[in-house]
XYZ file of C-alpha atoms in Angstrom:
344
model
C -19.249 7.395 18.766
C -21.238 4.335 17.710
C -19.335 1.448 16.182
C -18.951 1.819 12.417
C -20.776 -0.788 10.322
C -18.628 -1.908 7.417
C -18.773 -4.370 4.543
C -15.930 -6.125 2.750
C -16.191 -6.379 -1.035
C -13.806 -9.054 -2.347
C -12.845 -12.141 -0.340
C -9.577 -13.078 -2.042
C -5.948 -13.683 -1.105
C -5.222 -10.504 0.866
C -8.712 -9.768 2.205
C -8.315 -12.344 4.971
C -5.680 -10.083 6.569
C -8.134 -7.189 6.450
C -10.826 -9.301 8.121
C -8.452 -10.291 10.927
C -7.510 -6.634 11.381
C -11.121 -5.449 11.531
C -11.775 -8.018 14.232
C -8.876 -6.579 16.287
C -9.898 -2.914 15.984
C -12.265 -1.103 18.323
C -14.816 1.233 16.770
C -15.638 -0.743 13.619
C -16.820 -4.160 12.561
C -17.601 -5.960 9.314
C -21.294 -6.851 9.208
C -21.507 -8.130 5.619
C -19.286 -9.489 2.858
C -19.566 -9.587 -0.924
C -17.874 -11.711 -3.607
C -18.955 -13.108 -6.973
C -17.290 -16.448 -6.118
C -19.659 -18.424 -3.842
C -16.850 -20.607 -2.522
C -14.719 -17.644 -1.389
C -17.823 -16.052 0.108
C -18.492 -19.224 2.103
C -14.892 -19.687 3.257
C -14.462 -16.133 4.540
C -18.010 -15.940 5.909
C -17.606 -19.159 7.855
C -14.106 -18.275 9.102
C -15.173 -14.921 10.506
C -18.781 -15.667 11.387
C -20.343 -13.255 8.889
C -23.885 -14.369 8.077
C -24.844 -11.587 5.679
C -23.298 -12.518 2.319
C -23.890 -11.008 -1.105
C -22.817 -12.172 -4.577
C -23.465 -8.696 -6.026
C -22.324 -5.246 -4.841
C -25.553 -3.517 -5.865
C -27.495 -5.964 -3.704
C -25.104 -5.264 -0.823
C -25.707 -1.515 -0.941
C -29.464 -2.062 -1.276
C -29.616 -4.534 1.582
C -27.356 -2.929 4.192
C -27.144 0.341 6.132
C -23.371 0.895 5.972
C -20.901 3.420 7.401
C -18.130 2.283 5.023
C -17.050 -0.361 2.532
C -13.606 -1.948 2.270
C -13.018 -2.762 -1.405
C -10.456 -5.572 -1.695
C -10.890 -6.495 -5.350
C -8.537 -6.177 -8.336
C -7.897 -2.804 -9.968
C -10.222 -3.093 -13.021
C -13.281 -3.289 -10.712
C -12.291 -0.400 -8.444
C -13.857 2.489 -10.349
C -17.389 1.031 -10.663
C -17.343 -0.071 -7.028
C -16.046 3.252 -5.674
C -18.546 5.154 -7.810
C -21.319 2.883 -6.535
C -20.248 3.646 -2.981
C -20.272 7.374 -3.744
C -23.766 7.131 -5.279
C -24.950 5.498 -2.055
C -23.133 8.111 0.105
C -20.951 5.407 1.695
C -17.281 6.195 2.526
C -14.862 3.771 0.886
C -11.467 2.184 1.392
C -9.980 1.001 -1.907
C -7.229 -1.580 -2.331
C -4.083 -0.683 -4.252
C -3.270 -0.248 -7.076
C -5.952 2.407 -6.893
C -6.930 2.186 -10.574
C -5.655 0.823 -13.893
C -5.425 4.349 -15.324
C -4.877 7.837 -13.964
C -8.145 8.959 -15.567
C -10.048 6.306 -13.607
C -8.353 7.344 -10.368
C -9.186 11.015 -10.912
C -12.812 10.094 -11.645
C -13.026 8.083 -8.415
C -11.620 10.942 -6.353
C -14.087 13.363 -7.961
C -17.053 11.042 -7.404
C -16.352 10.768 -3.680
C -15.572 14.472 -3.351
C -18.837 15.407 -5.094
C -20.741 13.003 -2.820
C -19.008 14.363 0.292
C -17.712 10.961 1.413
C -14.222 9.917 2.460
C -12.016 7.815 0.184
C -8.831 6.124 1.404
C -6.442 3.910 -0.548
C -5.183 0.837 1.332
C -1.538 1.833 0.829
C -0.207 0.117 3.932
C 3.593 -0.081 3.509
C 4.110 3.388 5.016
C 2.180 2.114 8.056
C 4.697 -0.647 8.842
C 6.155 0.117 12.268
C 9.804 0.165 11.010
C 8.889 2.784 8.373
C 6.984 4.778 10.984
C 10.118 4.616 13.176
C 12.175 6.183 10.356
C 9.562 8.936 9.977
C 9.707 9.597 13.733
C 13.479 10.125 13.559
C 13.050 12.577 10.684
C 10.377 14.434 12.640
C 12.692 14.654 15.669
C 15.208 16.695 13.667
C 18.096 14.556 14.926
C 19.689 14.163 11.470
C 18.868 17.669 10.268
C 17.551 18.267 6.752
C 17.424 15.157 4.530
C 19.209 15.467 1.193
C 19.422 11.829 0.016
C 17.369 8.685 0.408
C 17.306 5.104 -0.824
C 14.239 2.875 -0.566
C 15.194 -0.688 -1.461
C 13.209 -3.918 -1.823
C 15.343 -6.689 -3.338
C 14.384 -10.347 -3.119
C 14.115 -13.667 -4.951
C 10.923 -14.692 -3.146
C 8.447 -16.617 -5.332
C 5.439 -14.318 -5.268
C 3.937 -16.043 -8.304
C 2.983 -19.298 -6.563
C 0.450 -17.525 -4.337
C -0.618 -14.921 -6.913
C -0.083 -16.511 -10.365
C -1.790 -13.604 -12.169
C 1.265 -11.468 -11.331
C 3.272 -13.390 -13.943
C 0.798 -12.606 -16.721
C 0.598 -8.823 -16.870
C 2.826 -6.681 -19.071
C 3.366 -4.504 -16.008
C 4.646 -6.169 -12.861
C 7.095 -4.915 -10.288
C 6.537 -1.155 -10.469
C 2.754 -1.525 -10.453
C 2.583 -4.256 -7.789
C 5.523 -3.540 -5.471
C 7.209 -0.347 -6.632
C 4.023 1.576 -5.935
C 4.617 0.887 -2.224
C 8.270 1.902 -2.377
C 7.414 5.090 -4.266
C 4.792 5.934 -1.654
C 7.367 5.407 1.123
C 9.740 7.790 -0.683
C 6.986 10.421 -0.793
C 6.129 9.773 2.867
C 9.725 10.246 3.988
C 11.049 12.910 1.598
C 7.996 14.669 0.191
C 6.483 15.042 -3.247
C 8.469 14.419 -6.411
C 9.203 16.755 -9.325
C 11.114 14.418 -11.707
C 11.688 10.686 -12.155
C 14.080 8.682 -14.335
C 13.490 4.923 -14.652
C 15.261 1.817 -15.909
C 13.601 -1.621 -15.921
C 14.544 -5.205 -16.843
C 12.942 -8.646 -17.079
C 15.310 -11.272 -15.659
C 12.812 -14.121 -15.211
C 11.966 -15.414 -18.711
C 8.733 -17.023 -17.480
C 6.901 -13.780 -16.722
C 5.457 -11.126 -19.024
C 6.391 -7.970 -17.125
C 9.452 -6.371 -15.563
C 10.876 -7.862 -12.353
C 13.617 -5.254 -11.783
C 13.202 -1.478 -11.611
C 15.500 1.371 -10.580
C 14.089 4.881 -10.216
C 15.986 8.126 -9.587
C 13.809 10.925 -8.244
C 14.189 14.606 -7.548
C 11.974 15.763 -4.679
C 10.460 19.220 -4.382
C 12.282 19.570 -1.047
C 15.596 19.437 -2.938
C 16.381 15.889 -1.806
C 17.323 13.107 -4.233
C 16.214 9.503 -3.807
C 16.793 6.131 -5.432
C 13.973 3.580 -5.320
C 15.103 0.113 -6.372
C 12.971 -3.020 -6.568
C 13.823 -6.565 -7.623
C 12.314 -10.034 -7.513
C 15.417 -11.472 -9.211
C 17.988 -10.866 -6.449
C 19.260 -14.015 -4.722
C 20.855 -13.287 -1.348
C 22.442 -15.404 1.352
C 19.581 -14.462 3.686
C 16.231 -13.809 2.017
C 14.943 -10.418 3.250
C 11.361 -10.711 1.921
C 9.189 -8.764 2.609
C 11.403 -6.135 4.234
C 11.922 -2.639 2.853
C 15.403 -1.259 3.570
C 15.897 2.484 3.955
C 18.851 4.870 3.910
C 18.467 8.579 4.634
C 21.337 11.089 4.705
C 20.744 14.417 6.400
C 22.726 17.577 7.058
C 23.469 16.431 10.628
C 23.420 12.649 10.412
C 22.066 9.466 8.859
C 19.361 6.828 9.246
C 19.863 3.206 8.210
C 17.013 0.685 8.399
C 18.830 -2.570 7.691
C 17.811 -6.207 7.304
C 16.108 -7.804 10.314
C 14.668 -4.429 11.321
C 17.861 -2.963 12.746
C 17.645 0.838 12.889
C 20.887 2.812 13.227
C 20.642 6.563 13.727
C 23.756 8.739 13.756
C 22.763 12.263 14.625
C 23.295 15.252 16.843
C 23.240 13.031 19.925
C 25.637 10.329 18.692
C 24.783 6.876 17.358
C 21.855 4.774 18.576
C 21.088 1.248 17.354
C 17.631 -0.182 18.033
C 15.461 -3.126 17.052
C 12.250 -1.910 15.385
C 10.843 -5.352 14.574
C 7.080 -5.331 14.060
C 5.000 -7.254 16.590
C 3.896 -10.768 15.646
C 0.124 -10.602 15.999
C -1.687 -13.774 17.156
C -3.139 -14.409 13.694
C -0.033 -13.348 11.738
C 2.780 -15.491 10.367
C 6.415 -14.820 9.494
C 7.683 -13.361 7.232
C 4.396 -11.617 6.397
C 3.934 -10.191 9.898
C 5.285 -6.726 9.053
C 2.652 -6.314 6.334
C -0.085 -7.895 8.449
C 0.673 -5.517 11.330
C 0.496 -2.543 8.967
C -3.021 -3.581 7.911
C -4.182 -3.118 11.494
C -2.433 0.270 11.650
C -3.975 1.686 8.463
C -7.457 0.424 9.293
C -7.223 1.923 12.778
C -6.155 5.184 11.101
C -9.338 5.015 8.988
C -11.521 4.565 12.085
C -9.777 7.470 13.855
C -10.227 9.713 10.796
C -13.923 8.861 10.575
C -14.347 9.639 14.276
C -12.481 12.948 14.023
C -13.709 14.037 10.586
C -10.151 14.275 9.225
C -8.756 13.237 5.850
C -6.780 9.961 5.816
C -3.046 10.221 5.140
C -3.462 7.940 2.117
C -6.635 9.575 0.831
C -7.639 9.122 -2.777
C -6.387 12.628 -3.542
C -3.018 11.923 -1.920
C -2.663 8.564 -3.647
C -3.083 10.225 -7.039
C 0.455 11.550 -6.503
C 1.782 8.031 -5.946
C -0.152 6.678 -8.930
C 1.260 9.486 -11.088
C 4.733 8.289 -10.100
C 3.884 4.781 -11.313
C 2.635 6.084 -14.658
C 5.645 8.400 -15.007
C 8.003 5.519 -14.193
C 6.590 3.386 -17.007
C 6.643 6.336 -19.411
C 10.261 7.067 -18.497
C 11.253 3.416 -18.812
C 9.827 3.382 -22.343
C 11.435 6.654 -23.428
C 14.678 6.459 -21.476
C 14.159 10.107 -20.540
C 13.380 11.932 -17.277
C 9.674 12.657 -16.742
C 8.288 15.841 -15.161
C 5.459 15.140 -12.718
C 3.457 18.367 -12.470
C 1.880 18.138 -15.939
C 0.510 14.644 -15.188
C -1.402 15.841 -12.118
C -3.452 18.444 -13.994
C-alpha cells in the first residue's frame, strides 16, 4: 500500500506530539499543515520541515490531494472541519472533545457515513500501554468475569499554566479529563446503562468543576467508579497517570502509581512493571500520553490499510460523549441518568 498523504489542521499545544508521532510511523506522512495563526504555522512548519502551509482549511482541501486530515483544533471548529473533509471525500481524525454538543457529534458521524469516509476520534488514553496491559489481562480470563472497577485520576498538577483557557470554561474536568477516564471505563468494562455524578469546584480561581465522582452501571452487570480531581495534593504527584482497580470473579487487577501492575488470578499473584517507553522526542511525565499518540495514529494507519473501523470511531465515541453529557445532567439534577434515550 502506498504511503498515506495527510495534513494537520491546527498547530497548537498538543499538535506537536501528533507531528512527532506521524514522523515515527511507517505508512503515513504529513505533507501539509493548516492554521489561522501565521506564527504557529511557521513554528511547526519549520520544526518538521513542512513547506506546504495554509492559513485556511478550504484552501488546503483545494490545493492538496489528501488521504486523510488530522484535525487538532478546539471543539467549536470540529463540525465545520469534519463536514468539509466529508464533502471532499477525505477521511478524518478529530481531536477530543469530539464536539461541543451531542447534536454536532451526531451530525459529524452522519456526514462521514454518508460520504463513505472513515472518522476516528483522537481518544488516546485507552491506547496508553499500561491501560492496554490491563485490557490484555481481562482478555486472558485470568481474573474471571469483572464485576467492579475504579478508574482514578487524582492530581494537583497545574494544567492551567500551559492551557489557560481551561480555567475559563463553565465545564472543566469532566469535559477535559473525565472524558478520557469514562472512555477507559467503557474500554475495560463495556457500555454503560446508568450514571450518577457529583462535582465540586475547589479552586476558587477557575470557572468550572475541578473534582468529579461518577458511579456507573454497565450493561455487563459490572459497577464502576470514575473519579477525577485536579485539587488533590499528594506526597508524590502522580500526574498524568490513570490508576485502575478491577475485581473479577476469580481475581483482581491493580494498576498502581509508577505503573506497577499487580494481578491476582487463577495462577497466583504476578507483579510487573508496565511503564510506557520514553520515546526520543518525549519528556517525563508526559511520556505515557506521548507514547499513546503513536499507538492511536498507528492504529489509524492499520485500519486504513485493512479497511476496518477504528476502535475510537466517531460512532463509538458518541457513546463516550453521551456519558459526558449525562454526567453534567446528573450533576445538575442530583439524580441518576439513563443512557439509552440520549443515544437515539
